[in-house]
Amino acid sequence: MRPKSAGQIATISEHVEMIAGASQDQSYALQEVNSTVNEMDQMTQQNAAMVEETTAAGPRVGVAS
């Protein structure tokens, strides 16, 4: 039979391993979120540029009609 302290150390070790695994999972998930947010930012910037181009072209289109 193992002494009580050895069992507690084993339990703590298991908990630390579980925490480390969960931390890796969270890190991967956060990388995915960061990548998605960056893609959304790029799309937003592209949309803003298109709006500026359309707004700038509006008066020219109106004159040509």
Short mmCIF file of N, CA, C and O in Angstrom, two decimals:
data_model
loop_
_atom_site.label_atom_id
_atom_site.label_comp_id
_atom_site.label_asym_id
_atom_site.label_seq_id
_atom_site.Cartn_x
_atom_site.Cartn_y
_atom_site.Cartn_z
N MET A 1 0.84 -1.18 0.00
CA MET A 1 0.00 0.00 0.00
C MET A 1 0.88 1.25 0.00
O MET A 1 1.85 1.34 0.74
N ARG A 2 0.54 2.22 -0.84
CA ARG A 2 1.33 3.43 -0.94
C ARG A 2 1.03 4.35 0.22
O ARG A 2 -0.11 4.43 0.68
N PRO A 3 2.05 5.05 0.65
CA PRO A 3 1.78 6.05 1.69
C PRO A 3 0.84 7.12 1.14
O PRO A 3 0.75 7.35 -0.06
N LYS A 4 0.15 7.79 2.04
CA LYS A 4 -0.85 8.79 1.65
C LYS A 4 -0.22 9.90 0.82
O LYS A 4 -0.80 10.35 -0.17
N SER A 5 0.98 10.35 1.20
CA SER A 5 1.60 11.46 0.47
C SER A 5 1.94 11.06 -0.97
O SER A 5 1.82 11.87 -1.88
N ALA A 6 2.32 9.81 -1.19
CA ALA A 6 2.63 9.36 -2.55
C ALA A 6 1.36 9.39 -3.40
O ALA A 6 1.39 9.76 -4.58
N GLY A 7 0.24 9.01 -2.84
CA GLY A 7 -1.03 9.05 -3.56
C GLY A 7 -1.44 10.46 -3.87
O GLY A 7 -1.96 10.75 -4.96
N GLN A 8 -1.20 11.36 -2.92
CA GLN A 8 -1.54 12.77 -3.16
C GLN A 8 -0.66 13.36 -4.26
O GLN A 8 -1.14 14.14 -5.10
N ILE A 9 0.60 12.99 -4.25
CA ILE A 9 1.52 13.47 -5.30
C ILE A 9 1.08 12.96 -6.66
O ILE A 9 1.06 13.70 -7.64
N ALA A 10 0.67 11.71 -6.72
CA ALA A 10 0.20 11.14 -7.99
C ALA A 10 -1.06 11.87 -8.46
O ALA A 10 -1.21 12.17 -9.66
N THR A 11 -1.95 12.17 -7.54
CA THR A 11 -3.18 12.89 -7.89
C THR A 11 -2.85 14.29 -8.40
O THR A 11 -3.41 14.74 -9.41
N ILE A 12 -1.96 14.97 -7.72
CA ILE A 12 -1.55 16.31 -8.15
C ILE A 12 -0.91 16.25 -9.53
O ILE A 12 -1.19 17.08 -10.40
N SER A 13 -0.08 15.26 -9.75
CA SER A 13 0.57 15.09 -11.04
C SER A 13 -0.47 14.88 -12.15
O SER A 13 -0.35 15.45 -13.24
N GLU A 14 -1.48 14.08 -11.87
CA GLU A 14 -2.55 13.86 -12.85
C GLU A 14 -3.30 15.16 -13.15
O GLU A 14 -3.61 15.46 -14.31
N HIS A 15 -3.56 15.92 -12.11
CA HIS A 15 -4.25 17.20 -12.29
C HIS A 15 -3.41 18.17 -13.13
O HIS A 15 -3.94 18.86 -14.00
N VAL A 16 -2.12 18.22 -12.86
CA VAL A 16 -1.23 19.09 -13.61
C VAL A 16 -1.21 18.67 -15.08
O VAL A 16 -1.25 19.53 -15.98
N GLU A 17 -1.18 17.37 -15.34
CA GLU A 17 -1.20 16.89 -16.72
C GLU A 17 -2.51 17.27 -17.41
O GLU A 17 -2.52 17.66 -18.58
N MET A 18 -3.62 17.17 -16.69
CA MET A 18 -4.91 17.56 -17.25
C MET A 18 -4.95 19.06 -17.56
O MET A 18 -5.46 19.48 -18.61
N ILE A 19 -4.42 19.85 -16.66
CA ILE A 19 -4.37 21.30 -16.85
C ILE A 19 -3.50 21.63 -18.07
O ILE A 19 -3.87 22.47 -18.90
N ALA A 20 -2.36 20.96 -18.18
CA ALA A 20 -1.47 21.20 -19.32
C ALA A 20 -2.17 20.85 -20.63
O ALA A 20 -2.07 21.60 -21.62
N GLY A 21 -2.88 19.74 -20.67
CA GLY A 21 -3.61 19.35 -21.87
C GLY A 21 -4.70 20.35 -22.22
O GLY A 21 -4.87 20.73 -23.39
N ALA A 22 -5.43 20.79 -21.21
CA ALA A 22 -6.49 21.78 -21.43
C ALA A 22 -5.89 23.10 -21.91
O ALA A 22 -6.48 23.77 -22.78
N SER A 23 -4.74 23.47 -21.39
CA SER A 23 -4.08 24.70 -21.81
C SER A 23 -3.68 24.63 -23.28
O SER A 23 -3.82 25.61 -24.02
N GLN A 24 -3.20 23.47 -23.70
CA GLN A 24 -2.84 23.30 -25.11
C GLN A 24 -4.08 23.41 -26.00
O GLN A 24 -4.04 24.03 -27.06
N ASP A 25 -5.18 22.81 -25.56
CA ASP A 25 -6.43 22.90 -26.31
C ASP A 25 -6.89 24.35 -26.42
O ASP A 25 -7.31 24.80 -27.49
N GLN A 26 -6.81 25.08 -25.33
CA GLN A 26 -7.22 26.48 -25.34
C GLN A 26 -6.32 27.30 -26.24
O GLN A 26 -6.78 28.19 -26.96
N SER A 27 -5.03 27.00 -26.22
CA SER A 27 -4.09 27.72 -27.07
C SER A 27 -4.44 27.51 -28.54
O SER A 27 -4.46 28.46 -29.33
N TYR A 28 -4.74 26.28 -28.92
CA TYR A 28 -5.12 25.99 -30.30
C TYR A 28 -6.40 26.73 -30.66
O TYR A 28 -6.49 27.33 -31.74
N ALA A 29 -7.38 26.68 -29.78
CA ALA A 29 -8.66 27.35 -30.04
C ALA A 29 -8.47 28.86 -30.19
O ALA A 29 -9.06 29.48 -31.07
N LEU A 30 -7.63 29.45 -29.35
CA LEU A 30 -7.38 30.89 -29.44
C LEU A 30 -6.65 31.25 -30.73
O LEU A 30 -6.90 32.31 -31.31
N GLN A 31 -5.78 30.37 -31.19
CA GLN A 31 -5.11 30.62 -32.48
C GLN A 31 -6.14 30.62 -33.60
O GLN A 31 -6.06 31.45 -34.52
N GLU A 32 -7.09 29.71 -33.53
CA GLU A 32 -8.15 29.65 -34.54
C GLU A 32 -9.00 30.92 -34.50
O GLU A 32 -9.33 31.49 -35.55
N VAL A 33 -9.35 31.36 -33.30
CA VAL A 33 -10.14 32.59 -33.16
C VAL A 33 -9.36 33.78 -33.71
O VAL A 33 -9.91 34.61 -34.44
N ASN A 34 -8.10 33.87 -33.37
CA ASN A 34 -7.25 34.97 -33.83
C ASN A 34 -7.18 34.98 -35.36
O ASN A 34 -7.29 36.04 -35.99
N SER A 35 -7.01 33.82 -35.94
CA SER A 35 -6.95 33.72 -37.41
C SER A 35 -8.27 34.19 -38.03
O SER A 35 -8.27 34.95 -39.01
N THR A 36 -9.37 33.77 -37.45
CA THR A 36 -10.69 34.16 -37.97
C THR A 36 -10.91 35.66 -37.83
O THR A 36 -11.41 36.32 -38.76
N VAL A 37 -10.54 36.23 -36.70
CA VAL A 37 -10.69 37.67 -36.49
C VAL A 37 -9.83 38.44 -37.50
O VAL A 37 -10.26 39.45 -38.05
N ASN A 38 -8.62 37.95 -37.76
CA ASN A 38 -7.76 38.61 -38.75
C ASN A 38 -8.40 38.57 -40.14
O ASN A 38 -8.34 39.56 -40.88
N GLU A 39 -8.99 37.43 -40.50
CA GLU A 39 -9.67 37.33 -41.80
C GLU A 39 -10.85 38.31 -41.87
O GLU A 39 -11.06 38.96 -42.89
N MET A 40 -11.61 38.40 -40.78
CA MET A 40 -12.74 39.33 -40.74
C MET A 40 -12.25 40.76 -40.87
O MET A 40 -12.88 41.59 -41.55
N ASP A 41 -11.14 41.08 -40.23
CA ASP A 41 -10.57 42.43 -40.31
C ASP A 41 -10.18 42.76 -41.75
O ASP A 41 -10.45 43.86 -42.23
N GLN A 42 -9.56 41.80 -42.42
CA GLN A 42 -9.18 42.02 -43.82
C GLN A 42 -10.42 42.27 -44.69
O GLN A 42 -10.42 43.16 -45.54
N MET A 43 -11.47 41.47 -44.46
CA MET A 43 -12.69 41.66 -45.24
C MET A 43 -13.33 43.01 -44.96
O MET A 43 -13.81 43.68 -45.87
N THR A 44 -13.30 43.42 -43.69
CA THR A 44 -13.87 44.72 -43.33
C THR A 44 -13.10 45.84 -44.01
O THR A 44 -13.70 46.80 -44.53
N GLN A 45 -11.79 45.74 -44.03
CA GLN A 45 -10.97 46.76 -44.70
C GLN A 45 -11.24 46.79 -46.20
O GLN A 45 -11.32 47.86 -46.81
N GLN A 46 -11.41 45.60 -46.79
CA GLN A 46 -11.73 45.54 -48.23
C GLN A 46 -13.09 46.17 -48.50
O GLN A 46 -13.26 46.91 -49.47
N ASN A 47 -14.06 45.87 -47.64
CA ASN A 47 -15.39 46.45 -47.80
C ASN A 47 -15.34 47.98 -47.66
O ASN A 47 -16.00 48.70 -48.42
N ALA A 48 -14.58 48.46 -46.70
CA ALA A 48 -14.47 49.90 -46.51
C ALA A 48 -13.84 50.55 -47.73
O ALA A 48 -14.26 51.62 -48.18
N ALA A 49 -12.85 49.90 -48.31
CA ALA A 49 -12.21 50.44 -49.51
C ALA A 49 -13.19 50.46 -50.67
O ALA A 49 -13.24 51.43 -51.44
N MET A 50 -14.01 49.42 -50.80
CA MET A 50 -15.01 49.40 -51.88
C MET A 50 -16.05 50.51 -51.68
O MET A 50 -16.48 51.13 -52.65
N VAL A 51 -16.44 50.75 -50.44
CA VAL A 51 -17.41 51.82 -50.16
C VAL A 51 -16.81 53.17 -50.54
O VAL A 51 -17.47 54.00 -51.17
N GLU A 52 -15.55 53.38 -50.19
CA GLU A 52 -14.89 54.64 -50.56
C GLU A 52 -14.83 54.80 -52.07
O GLU A 52 -15.09 55.88 -52.60
N GLU A 53 -14.48 53.72 -52.77
CA GLU A 53 -14.41 53.78 -54.23
C GLU A 53 -15.79 54.07 -54.83
O GLU A 53 -15.92 54.88 -55.75
N THR A 54 -16.80 53.42 -54.31
CA THR A 54 -18.17 53.61 -54.81
C THR A 54 -18.64 55.03 -54.53
O THR A 54 -19.25 55.68 -55.40
N THR A 55 -18.34 55.52 -53.35
CA THR A 55 -18.74 56.89 -52.99
C THR A 55 -18.03 57.90 -53.87
O THR A 55 -18.64 58.86 -54.34
N ALA A 56 -16.76 57.65 -54.11
CA ALA A 56 -16.00 58.58 -54.96
C ALA A 56 -16.48 58.52 -56.41
O ALA A 56 -16.49 59.53 -57.11
N ALA A 57 -16.91 57.35 -56.86
CA ALA A 57 -17.38 57.19 -58.24
C ALA A 57 -18.80 57.69 -58.41
O ALA A 57 -19.21 58.02 -59.52
N GLY A 58 -19.56 57.81 -57.35
CA GLY A 58 -20.96 58.22 -57.42
C GLY A 58 -21.19 59.51 -58.17
O GLY A 58 -21.97 59.55 -59.12
N PRO A 59 -20.51 60.59 -57.82
CA PRO A 59 -20.71 61.84 -58.53
C PRO A 59 -20.35 61.75 -60.01
O PRO A 59 -20.99 62.30 -60.87
N ARG A 60 -19.30 60.99 -60.32
CA ARG A 60 -18.89 60.85 -61.72
C ARG A 60 -19.93 60.09 -62.52
O ARG A 60 -20.23 60.43 -63.65
N VAL A 61 -20.51 59.06 -61.89
CA VAL A 61 -21.56 58.28 -62.56
C VAL A 61 -22.79 59.16 -62.77
O VAL A 61 -23.41 59.12 -63.83
N GLY A 62 -23.12 59.96 -61.78
CA GLY A 62 -24.29 60.83 -61.90
C GLY A 62 -24.15 61.85 -63.01
O GLY A 62 -25.09 62.17 -63.72
N VAL A 63 -22.95 62.36 -63.23
CA VAL A 63 -22.71 63.36 -64.27
C VAL A 63 -22.79 62.71 -65.64
O VAL A 63 -23.31 63.29 -66.58
N ALA A 64 -22.34 61.46 -65.73
CA ALA A 64 -22.32 60.78 -67.02
C ALA A 64 -23.71 60.41 -67.48
O ALA A 64 -23.94 60.24 -68.67
N SER A 65 -24.68 60.28 -66.60
CA SER A 65 -26.03 59.84 -66.99
C SER A 65 -26.72 60.85 -67.84
O SER A 65 -26.99 61.92 -67.63
#
